[in-house]
Every structure is written in C-alpha cells, then in structure tokens.
Amino acid sequence: MTDDTRTTKLSLYPEHRALAGEEGIYGDLKLPSPGSGRFPYVLVNMVSSVDGRSSVGGRATGIGSRTDREAMRALRSRVDAVMIGSGTLRAEKLNLGLDDPGGRQPLAVVVAGAGDLPPREHLVGEHRGLLLVVPEGSPRAREVDDPAVSVLETPGCSGRVDLGRLLGALKTEYAVDRLLVEGGPTLNRSLIDEGLAHELFLTVAPKLLLGREAAIVSGAPNVVVGETRAEPRDLTLLSARAAGGELFLRYRLRRPRGPGP
Amino acid sequence: MTDDTRTTKLSLYPEHRALAGEEGIYGDLKLPSPGSGRFPYVLVNMVSSVDGRSSVGGRATGIGSRTDREAMRALRSRVDAVMIGSGTLRAEKLNLGLDDPGGRQPLAVVVAGAGDLPPREHLVGEHRGLLLVVPEGSPRAREVDDPAVSVLETPGCSGRVDLGRLLGALKTEYAVDRLLVEGGPTLNRSLIDEGLAHELFLTVAPKLLLGREAAIVSGAPNVVVGETRAEPRDLTLLSARAAGGELFLRYRLRRPRGPGP
C-alpha cells in the first residue's frame, strides 16, 4: 500500500450537520502550524466543473453550491489574508471576508500589474483592510485616493509583481502566517511554478460547463511573474469529501524537482 | 438530504486487492440492462489531471496509473464496442481491447471526417474487428484496402458523421447494446450535446499538467456533428472511489432541458 493510499481519507459528509451549521466541510480542518520560514503557508482554493472549467463568462460565482461557499469561508477563517489577482476582481463583485461581521476578518490582498488598477468598488463585505499590491514604480499607484486602501509597491519585472518578494513582505510586515489564494488561474499558476503554494483545495461541482473557459491554473502569465514551463507536478491527495454531489478535494503540492526559489 | 447525497458512494478502494487481480476499481460495477431503445447505452471514460487536462502533447497515455488502466479494461469488458475519434488514434498508438487475447473482445469503432483516414497501424492489440465510420460519400473510404477493416458510411453533413444515425446503426446492425467512448474531447462533446451519452467515468490523476491542453470535453467540433451551445449540464455523482491518490468518479448525465434528438 502506498503512502498516498494510507493518507487518503474519503468520507461522505453528513449534509444535515452542514445545514444545521454545526460543522462545515472543512470545519475540522487541521493545518500545519505556521513555520519560522520566510514565506506564509499558502493554500490555493478553487472550484471547477467536472470538465475542468473554473469560470462561466469570466465569473466563478455560481459554479459551487452553498456548501462550497461554506467550505470557502471555513478556509478563510483559518488564514490571515485572502489574496486574488486583479483580473478576478475586475470580472465580478467579490466578498473576500467572513459572514460574521464581528469575527476576525482576513486581510484582503489584490495583486495588480503595472498599468492596472482593479475596481475598488468590486470588493464588498468586511475585511481587515485592502492591500493593493503593484510593481515598484507603478504609475497608477499614485491614483489611489481611498483611506481604506493600502498600496504595497513590490519589486518586480516586466510590469509584474515578484511573488516571492510579496509573500516575504506579507509574512514579515503584515504578520501573514497563512495565506489563502482564490485565483485567478494565472496567479495560481505563477505561485505553483515558483514553488510558493503548499496545498490545493478543489471543489468539483457536478456539472459540465462546456465553455471555452479557463482551467483552475492557466499558462498565460498576464498578471504576475512566473515561468511558463509546463512540467507536470505531482500532488498528494490528502482528503476527499462529498456532499450533494460536490467533491471537496485537498491536495498537497510536492516540491518541484528543480532548485526552489 | 438530497437525492444526490443518498446516491453518492465514497469508498477507499483496497489497493492490495487490485494488485492481486481479485477485483479492480470497477470490478463490481453494475450497469443498467440494455434497453429496447434506438441507441446503445453510452459510457464516456476519460482521465484528467487535477487541473482538467486530458492530454500531454496530444497524448492521454501516461496520465493515469496502472490502476486506471485496469479500471479502463473493466469498463471495456462490459461493453460491446469501444469508440474513439480519428484524431485520438492519430495522436498515438492505441489498444482498445482487453488484455486477455482469449476473452470476448469489443468491436473497435473509429469515427473519421470526410477528408480523413486514421492511421490503421496505430490500432494495436486484439479486437472483434475495426469499424471505420466515415460520412456518406466520403472519397477517402474507397482507399481502404485492408480485410481487417470494415467501412461504415453514415449520413452526415458538413463532412461529419451524424452521431445519432451512427449509434442507431451500431445498435441494429452490429448488436452494440453498450458503447464505451474514450475520446477525444470533441467526440465526447458532440455526444453530450446531442443527448446521446448516459454516463461519464472520470479518473482524476493526482497531478497538475499545466499545459495548454484540451479538457475532457472540447468546444471545437472538428470531427463530428454537434452544436456548440455552451449550456451547462448537470451531472449526478453516482460513486467516487480512490486508490493511490487517484479518484475514480462515475456520473450520470441528466437529460438536456430542451427537446432531445
């Protein structure tokens, strides 16, 4: 029996408990203790259809069920910050926080390119604050005139933020020990390529979307720095749960074979 | 509790039994009895990575493990014919049969376009025979000079085979009550769009392929007739099994909401 088999836990999630609010899909989730390393512990969370599509008309909202949104909030409740790429925020209005306005809200982090200013009004709900990340010297950064928005200029190249530098700054300057990334596919890809993502949570919704839409990771690095090598990466399946026909999969990313960042 | 939840069976497959050859992932699979309808009962079987890619450099071989290949053969042992699109056969050498040369082999069916003749030499292994399906009046059909190949000219349009007519002919003329379809993505898509597919078997391999590769269903109908409407289709999760980090998912396709073919 391989190591993978022993660590795989398949369970049929008792849906009535989720509906009663007792314990969601990831209510009992245990994450590793934050280490003393340079970077936060990074979780990527996505939803896709059975045919691997992560958006309909550019938007991810509506692919997952209410149970998926509960699982998403359970993950958010265990992290210090929730990060997305600016394209994801441009596509639709998003709430990156928790439902409980009295709870400890995560910091919202939006990663933008040099010529790019995401629509602030698309970010709704409660947050510890909004941190807008732009490449150093970005001319658009000076246009931000909103006391609720902090701008973090981060070293980069080709108009894109250096994600290793960004994650280092989040850890040391913003006390982010655990970071949840919710897309888009390009940001996911760059984090994975640079060896900065530790776990992937994937909800598989029981549907075929059939569109010409992006996968959960995408090869076009149009927002952030990232190599576009297409070497396959092995994952370890940590758990698989099901409720209402949806599958909730948790994978660990193995370290890339080459030298890390 | 919804119907979906009640019918979902999650089980950790005992891998040592598979290795001992006692019973594979789908060794205990029960399919509906063949009906008296016009068409065969159609299963689509695909393997994809966690990021929804179904091929690397055009080829699907190597994405799944030995356990996946055993599951594939278990499905083949329960059908009368295995069907693929000609592009899939062009991409690599394939064996559509069972390992046991003495067992009852399925009929191999390859669906080609009008100007298209798949490389016969790419089909290896034992079969009940090879049925090459081309649109009626296809000029290339006369070039086939191989006693092991039967050519079936089927009504079509725009140089593509009418899949409803083809499946009807397979049932009535070739006694195909159960048909297994193994891609490519375009053939899968056309069958799904036309309401001809009943179940989808998907193996999710624990890896990220990260390439610009096709999903398990693709919107470009370059082989067979099929509308390109992108209306999402709901699926019912019938079972989910895991072995060695791979997930073996079985879904039922619900009937499209519009009028059927």
XYZ file of C-alpha atoms in Angstrom:
522
model
C 0.000 0.000 0.000
C 1.492 3.321 -0.990
C 1.814 6.345 1.208
C -0.879 8.052 -0.869
C -3.379 5.346 -0.126
C -2.804 5.462 3.574
C -3.186 9.226 3.760
C -6.318 9.368 1.591
C -9.453 9.868 3.611
C -12.713 9.527 1.767
C -15.794 10.463 3.682
C -19.377 11.180 2.853
C -20.019 14.422 4.580
C -23.214 14.413 6.615
C -25.034 17.234 4.935
C -27.612 17.807 7.631
C -24.841 18.863 10.004
C -23.659 21.462 7.498
C -27.187 22.756 7.099
C -27.519 22.945 10.890
C -24.336 24.982 10.984
C -22.631 22.555 13.336
C -19.544 21.832 11.280
C -18.896 22.583 7.618
C -16.955 20.530 5.089
C -13.685 21.907 6.488
C -14.961 22.550 9.998
C -12.489 20.008 11.385
C -9.605 21.006 9.096
C -6.167 20.893 10.672
C -3.437 22.938 9.010
C 0.263 22.703 9.837
C 1.485 25.184 12.442
C 2.948 28.309 10.875
C 6.658 27.756 10.482
C 9.511 30.137 11.002
C 10.274 30.231 7.289
C 10.410 33.289 5.042
C 7.017 32.716 3.434
C 3.453 32.172 4.607
C 1.838 28.737 4.364
C -0.118 29.094 1.123
C -3.436 27.410 0.330
C -4.994 27.746 -3.116
C -8.764 27.234 -3.219
C -10.717 26.853 -6.456
C -13.979 25.453 -7.729
C -14.287 23.780 -11.104
C -16.764 21.771 -13.111
C -16.166 18.106 -13.931
C -14.777 19.251 -17.285
C -12.227 21.441 -15.534
C -13.730 24.876 -16.151
C -13.306 27.418 -13.357
C -15.455 30.214 -14.751
C -18.531 30.977 -16.841
C -18.247 34.186 -18.822
C -15.216 35.097 -16.700
C -17.036 34.612 -13.388
C -16.607 31.811 -10.881
C -19.633 32.705 -8.763
C -22.450 30.217 -9.179
C -20.335 27.172 -10.058
C -20.276 25.922 -6.470
C -23.205 25.370 -4.144
C -23.994 26.884 -0.757
C -21.953 24.050 0.783
C -18.961 25.139 -1.299
C -19.323 28.727 -0.117
C -19.412 27.449 3.472
C -16.253 25.435 2.827
C -14.619 28.546 1.348
C -15.461 30.575 4.450
C -14.143 27.784 6.685
C -10.811 28.085 4.868
C -10.872 31.885 5.165
C -11.469 31.618 8.908
C -8.139 29.780 9.242
C -5.932 32.268 7.410
C -4.618 35.771 7.983
C -5.131 37.038 4.442
C -7.081 36.204 1.299
C -5.340 37.054 -1.988
C -6.658 37.324 -5.568
C -5.390 38.690 -8.853
C -6.841 41.946 -10.134
C -8.426 40.243 -13.153
C -10.550 38.149 -10.838
C -11.770 41.282 -9.048
C -12.436 43.019 -12.347
C -14.657 40.152 -13.517
C -17.223 40.461 -10.728
C -18.057 41.861 -7.298
C -16.432 39.760 -4.596
C -16.587 39.430 -0.829
C -13.309 38.011 0.444
C -14.353 38.093 4.098
C -16.327 36.014 6.554
C -20.056 36.218 7.100
C -19.750 37.144 10.759
C -19.078 40.911 10.804
C -17.927 40.632 14.429
C -15.366 37.910 13.672
C -11.685 38.412 12.907
C -11.714 39.249 9.221
C -8.818 38.354 6.919
C -6.741 40.982 5.171
C -7.792 41.292 1.517
C -4.811 41.341 -0.879
C -5.238 42.182 -4.558
C -2.254 41.714 -6.890
C -2.194 44.076 -9.864
C 0.062 44.650 -12.860
C 1.896 47.890 -13.615
C -0.744 49.530 -15.777
C -3.595 48.070 -13.886
C -5.875 49.380 -11.147
C -8.601 46.967 -10.059
C -12.089 48.371 -9.414
C -12.140 49.046 -5.677
C -15.926 49.112 -5.675
C -15.982 45.444 -6.684
C -14.634 44.445 -3.284
C -17.604 44.194 -0.945
C -18.094 42.938 2.617
C -15.944 43.125 5.722
C -12.122 42.891 5.710
C -9.224 43.716 7.973
C -8.353 46.156 5.183
C -7.468 46.093 1.492
C -3.861 45.797 0.473
C -3.337 46.638 -3.174
C -0.046 45.222 -4.461
C 1.570 46.796 -7.517
C 5.023 46.521 -9.098
C 7.506 49.074 -7.742
C 7.245 52.414 -9.511
C 3.816 51.663 -10.923
C 2.413 54.976 -12.186
C -1.160 54.018 -11.384
C -0.421 53.531 -7.675
C -0.469 57.289 -7.081
C -4.033 57.459 -8.339
C -5.292 55.504 -5.343
C -7.077 58.019 -3.122
C -9.012 55.832 -0.722
C -8.177 55.750 3.006
C -9.407 52.125 3.163
C -6.764 51.003 0.666
C -3.078 50.479 1.449
C -0.747 50.315 -1.524
C 2.249 47.990 -1.340
C 4.843 48.567 -4.020
C 6.806 45.366 -4.505
C 9.879 44.713 -6.655
C 9.023 43.079 -9.934
C 9.978 42.863 -13.542
C 8.186 43.248 -16.881
C 5.412 45.106 -15.093
C 4.648 42.218 -12.781
C 4.974 41.710 -9.061
C 7.701 39.350 -7.794
C 5.586 36.899 -5.820
C 8.426 35.627 -3.647
C 9.174 39.181 -2.515
C 5.469 39.816 -1.980
C 4.958 36.740 0.160
C 8.054 37.565 2.171
C 6.666 41.064 2.816
C 3.261 39.696 3.776
C 4.899 37.450 6.357
C 7.280 39.956 7.902
C 5.383 43.242 7.548
C 1.760 42.110 7.768
C 2.055 39.066 10.056
C 0.501 36.798 7.429
C 1.419 33.270 8.508
C -1.263 31.621 6.438
C -2.419 32.900 3.074
C -5.430 31.738 1.093
C -5.302 32.355 -2.667
C -8.579 32.289 -4.590
C -7.360 32.755 -8.178
C -7.461 33.616 -10.891
C -5.833 30.799 -12.802
C -2.784 32.880 -13.751
C -1.954 33.858 -10.178
C -2.404 30.228 -9.110
C -0.086 29.094 -11.871
C 2.638 31.563 -11.007
C 2.576 30.610 -7.316
C 2.746 26.928 -8.209
C 5.534 27.422 -10.755
C 7.581 29.341 -8.224
C 7.097 26.643 -5.587
C 5.234 29.003 -3.256
C 1.943 27.066 -2.925
C 1.678 24.312 -0.325
C -1.846 22.967 -0.696
C -4.601 22.969 -3.313
C -8.245 22.765 -2.307
C -10.522 21.953 -5.205
C -14.286 21.715 -5.207
C -15.577 19.725 -8.184
C -19.146 20.769 -8.946
C -21.327 18.069 -10.558
C -21.773 19.783 -13.896
C -20.261 20.202 -17.319
C -19.726 23.853 -18.193
C -18.621 23.095 -21.758
C -17.442 26.642 -22.436
C -14.115 27.930 -23.692
C -13.194 28.914 -20.174
C -10.036 28.916 -18.102
C -8.877 25.906 -16.143
C -8.034 26.323 -12.444
C -4.451 27.025 -13.469
C -3.619 28.826 -16.669
C -0.477 29.097 -18.719
C -0.784 32.742 -19.699
C 1.166 34.788 -17.176
C -0.544 38.122 -17.806
C -0.608 39.410 -14.249
C 2.377 38.233 -12.284
C 5.895 36.963 -12.726
C 6.092 33.272 -13.458
C 7.901 30.874 -15.709
C 5.712 29.157 -18.242
C 7.432 25.780 -18.189
C 4.839 23.045 -18.475
C 6.479 20.348 -16.376
C 3.768 18.251 -14.722
C 3.648 18.456 -10.943
C 2.737 15.541 -8.714
C 0.166 16.059 -5.972
C -0.706 14.046 -2.882
C -4.402 13.546 -2.226
C -4.901 14.327 1.465
C -8.664 14.027 1.672
C -11.784 13.730 -0.456
C -15.226 14.507 0.837
C -18.598 14.637 -0.863
C -21.860 16.420 -0.184
C -24.793 16.872 -2.518
C -22.826 15.538 -5.478
C -19.971 18.012 -4.949
C -16.488 16.725 -4.215
C -14.171 18.578 -1.861
C -10.578 17.588 -2.594
C -7.492 18.549 -0.658
C -4.060 18.035 -2.220
C -0.539 18.710 -1.041
C 1.852 20.050 -3.648
C 5.140 18.272 -3.735
C 8.242 20.352 -4.036
C 9.369 20.914 -7.599
C 12.308 18.756 -8.559
C 14.472 21.670 -9.564
C 16.033 24.155 -7.138
C 13.411 26.151 -5.229
C 13.159 29.914 -5.089
C -30.766 15.226 2.387
C -30.873 15.480 -1.377
C -31.122 12.610 -3.799
C -27.539 13.269 -4.832
C -26.270 12.752 -1.326
C -28.079 9.491 -0.866
C -26.786 8.032 -4.104
C -23.167 9.100 -3.574
C -20.933 6.263 -2.520
C -17.452 7.146 -1.435
C -15.116 4.291 -0.844
C -11.430 3.857 -0.385
C -10.561 1.105 -2.758
C -8.419 -1.594 -1.175
C -5.415 -1.356 -3.415
C -3.893 -4.684 -2.454
C -6.922 -6.446 -3.955
C -6.396 -4.650 -7.250
C -2.747 -5.600 -7.237
C -3.703 -9.200 -6.527
C -6.025 -9.101 -9.520
C -9.024 -10.042 -7.416
C -11.289 -7.154 -8.293
C -10.443 -3.866 -9.974
C -11.869 -0.420 -9.284
C -14.911 -1.240 -11.412
C -14.820 -4.992 -10.836
C -18.215 -4.816 -9.118
C -19.730 -2.269 -11.500
C -23.398 -2.737 -12.290
C -24.700 -1.120 -15.461
C -28.372 -0.802 -16.378
C -29.721 -3.633 -18.549
C -29.642 -2.781 -22.248
C -32.994 -1.269 -23.132
C -35.085 -1.699 -26.227
C -34.435 1.886 -27.320
C -32.948 3.030 -30.606
C -29.490 3.742 -29.226
C -26.857 1.886 -27.215
C -26.235 2.748 -23.571
C -23.241 5.071 -23.855
C -20.445 5.428 -21.312
C -17.740 8.067 -21.769
C -14.468 7.304 -19.991
C -11.684 9.855 -19.620
C -8.675 10.571 -17.444
C -7.666 14.085 -16.494
C -5.265 15.866 -14.217
C -6.489 17.913 -11.242
C -6.237 20.985 -13.476
C -8.571 19.391 -16.012
C -6.093 18.487 -18.749
C -6.764 15.263 -20.640
C -3.597 15.096 -22.716
C 0.097 15.949 -22.762
C 1.422 16.836 -26.184
C -1.819 15.443 -27.643
C -1.491 12.085 -25.894
C -3.516 10.772 -22.968
C -1.318 7.762 -22.280
C 0.690 8.162 -19.096
C -1.703 10.458 -17.255
C -3.360 7.593 -15.396
C -1.704 4.853 -13.371
C -1.778 1.086 -13.771
C -4.920 1.086 -11.614
C -6.571 3.460 -14.077
C -5.697 1.177 -16.976
C -7.224 -1.738 -15.070
C -10.389 0.310 -14.481
C -10.484 1.142 -18.197
C -10.273 -2.526 -19.112
C -13.004 -3.369 -16.589
C -15.262 -0.910 -18.408
C -14.285 -2.365 -21.792
C -15.154 -5.857 -20.577
C -18.745 -4.705 -20.010
C -19.421 -3.199 -23.435
C -19.850 -4.460 -26.979
C -17.815 -1.744 -28.668
C -15.159 0.868 -27.854
C -15.331 4.068 -29.915
C -12.825 6.892 -30.444
C -12.434 9.819 -32.796
C -9.817 9.590 -35.526
C -7.778 12.448 -34.028
C -7.247 10.402 -30.895
C -5.947 7.483 -32.950
C -3.745 9.784 -34.991
C -2.091 11.118 -31.830
C -0.697 7.800 -30.651
C -0.774 4.015 -30.927
C -3.747 2.627 -29.027
C -5.019 -0.737 -27.895
C -8.789 -0.594 -27.476
C -9.145 -4.221 -26.452
C -8.780 -6.371 -23.355
C -5.581 -7.940 -22.110
C -6.892 -11.483 -22.360
C -6.493 -12.486 -26.028
C -8.888 -15.397 -25.448
C -11.660 -13.210 -23.988
C -14.542 -11.666 -25.909
C -13.001 -8.558 -27.409
C -15.030 -5.410 -28.056
C -15.561 -4.064 -31.548
C -13.248 -1.101 -32.212
C -15.053 1.869 -33.791
C -13.142 4.852 -35.164
C -15.120 7.929 -36.275
C -13.485 9.925 -39.061
C -14.314 13.074 -41.007
C -14.830 13.247 -44.759
C -11.249 14.001 -45.797
C -9.746 11.985 -43.030
C -8.324 8.467 -42.860
C -6.900 7.499 -39.475
C -3.630 5.549 -39.405
C -4.735 1.916 -39.237
C -1.334 0.863 -37.964
C -1.901 2.910 -34.793
C -4.578 0.482 -33.648
C -2.795 -2.382 -31.907
C -3.939 -5.382 -29.877
C -6.920 -7.709 -30.177
C -10.392 -6.585 -31.298
C -13.600 -8.116 -32.614
C -12.732 -6.089 -35.711
C -12.230 -2.467 -36.709
C -15.195 -0.483 -37.915
C -14.152 2.739 -39.631
C -17.024 5.206 -39.757
C -16.984 7.946 -42.401
C -19.612 10.379 -43.692
C -21.624 9.023 -46.636
C -19.879 9.535 -49.963
C -16.512 10.155 -48.336
C -13.922 9.920 -51.143
C -11.249 8.509 -48.847
C -13.365 5.463 -47.906
C -12.517 3.758 -51.212
C -8.833 3.918 -50.353
C -9.275 1.446 -47.512
C -7.776 -1.813 -48.692
C -7.468 -3.868 -45.542
C -9.565 -7.011 -44.985
C -9.481 -6.393 -41.224
C -11.262 -3.046 -41.623
C -14.977 -2.614 -42.291
C -16.067 0.766 -43.555
C -19.435 2.121 -42.459
C -20.656 5.095 -44.463
C -23.116 7.032 -42.333
C -25.296 10.004 -43.271
C -23.792 13.255 -42.138
C -23.445 16.876 -43.024
C -20.564 19.322 -43.422
C -18.209 16.381 -43.789
C -19.123 14.967 -40.392
C -20.852 11.821 -39.269
C -24.386 12.135 -37.830
C -23.827 10.512 -34.439
C -27.477 9.677 -33.832
C -27.609 7.749 -37.111
C -24.297 6.085 -36.285
C -25.419 4.931 -32.825
C -28.678 3.667 -34.278
C -26.731 1.638 -36.841
C -24.373 0.270 -34.198
C -27.353 -0.968 -32.201
C -29.364 -2.507 -35.033
C -26.650 -3.694 -37.416
C -23.786 -4.500 -35.053
C -25.683 -5.575 -31.910
C -23.966 -2.900 -29.815
C -26.122 -2.556 -26.710
C -23.417 -0.870 -24.670
C -20.857 1.505 -26.132
C -17.761 2.865 -24.418
C -16.382 6.148 -25.780
C -12.786 7.045 -24.964
C -12.499 10.476 -26.549
C -11.253 12.670 -27.901
C -12.754 15.732 -26.279
C -14.588 16.763 -29.454
C -16.341 13.422 -29.902
C -17.281 13.463 -26.204
C -18.684 16.955 -26.559
C -20.769 16.108 -29.599
C -22.275 13.036 -27.945
C -23.106 15.042 -24.831
C -24.568 17.942 -26.801
C -26.784 15.585 -28.750
C -28.017 13.890 -25.572
C -26.519 10.527 -26.579
C -24.216 9.942 -23.580
C -25.634 8.338 -20.430
C -22.698 8.170 -18.029
C -19.319 9.804 -17.591
C -16.459 7.980 -15.914
C -13.611 10.273 -14.948
C -10.293 9.345 -13.406
C -8.624 12.318 -11.741
C -4.871 11.739 -11.602
C -3.067 13.457 -8.703
C -1.022 15.847 -10.799
C -1.042 19.266 -12.407
C -0.231 19.060 -16.113
C -0.168 22.852 -16.543
C -0.061 22.698 -20.337
C -2.258 24.326 -22.928
C -4.040 21.049 -23.451
C -7.618 20.003 -24.144
C -10.152 19.473 -21.399
C -12.094 16.189 -21.322
C -14.764 17.864 -23.452
C -13.885 20.451 -26.041
C -15.918 23.085 -27.815
C -14.310 22.759 -31.242
C -16.414 20.334 -33.290
C -13.789 19.409 -35.873
C -14.634 15.748 -36.268
C -18.329 15.121 -35.843
C -21.661 16.861 -35.985
C -22.504 18.776 -32.843
C -23.980 22.048 -31.781
C -21.589 24.335 -29.965
C -24.077 25.741 -27.468
C -22.400 26.159 -24.113
C -25.322 25.497 -21.801
C -24.043 23.907 -18.600
C -25.205 20.354 -17.965
C -25.957 18.991 -14.523
C -24.494 15.643 -13.520
C -25.364 13.210 -10.747
C -22.409 11.770 -8.849
C -23.059 8.037 -8.633
C -19.834 6.929 -6.977
C -16.364 8.121 -6.048
C -13.530 5.777 -5.271
C -9.874 6.392 -4.541
C -6.715 4.364 -4.857
C -3.142 5.560 -4.740
C -4.206 9.205 -4.820
C -6.286 8.729 -7.963
C -10.017 9.370 -7.882
C -12.417 7.273 -9.915
C -15.646 9.211 -10.422
C -18.846 7.975 -12.011
C -21.512 10.483 -13.064
C -24.899 10.138 -14.679
C -25.731 12.765 -17.283
C -29.130 14.273 -16.857
C -31.232 14.763 -19.943
C -30.833 18.175 -21.547
C -33.693 20.503 -20.733
C -34.537 21.221 -24.350
C -36.117 18.753 -26.738
C -33.898 15.715 -27.306
C -32.671 14.469 -30.672
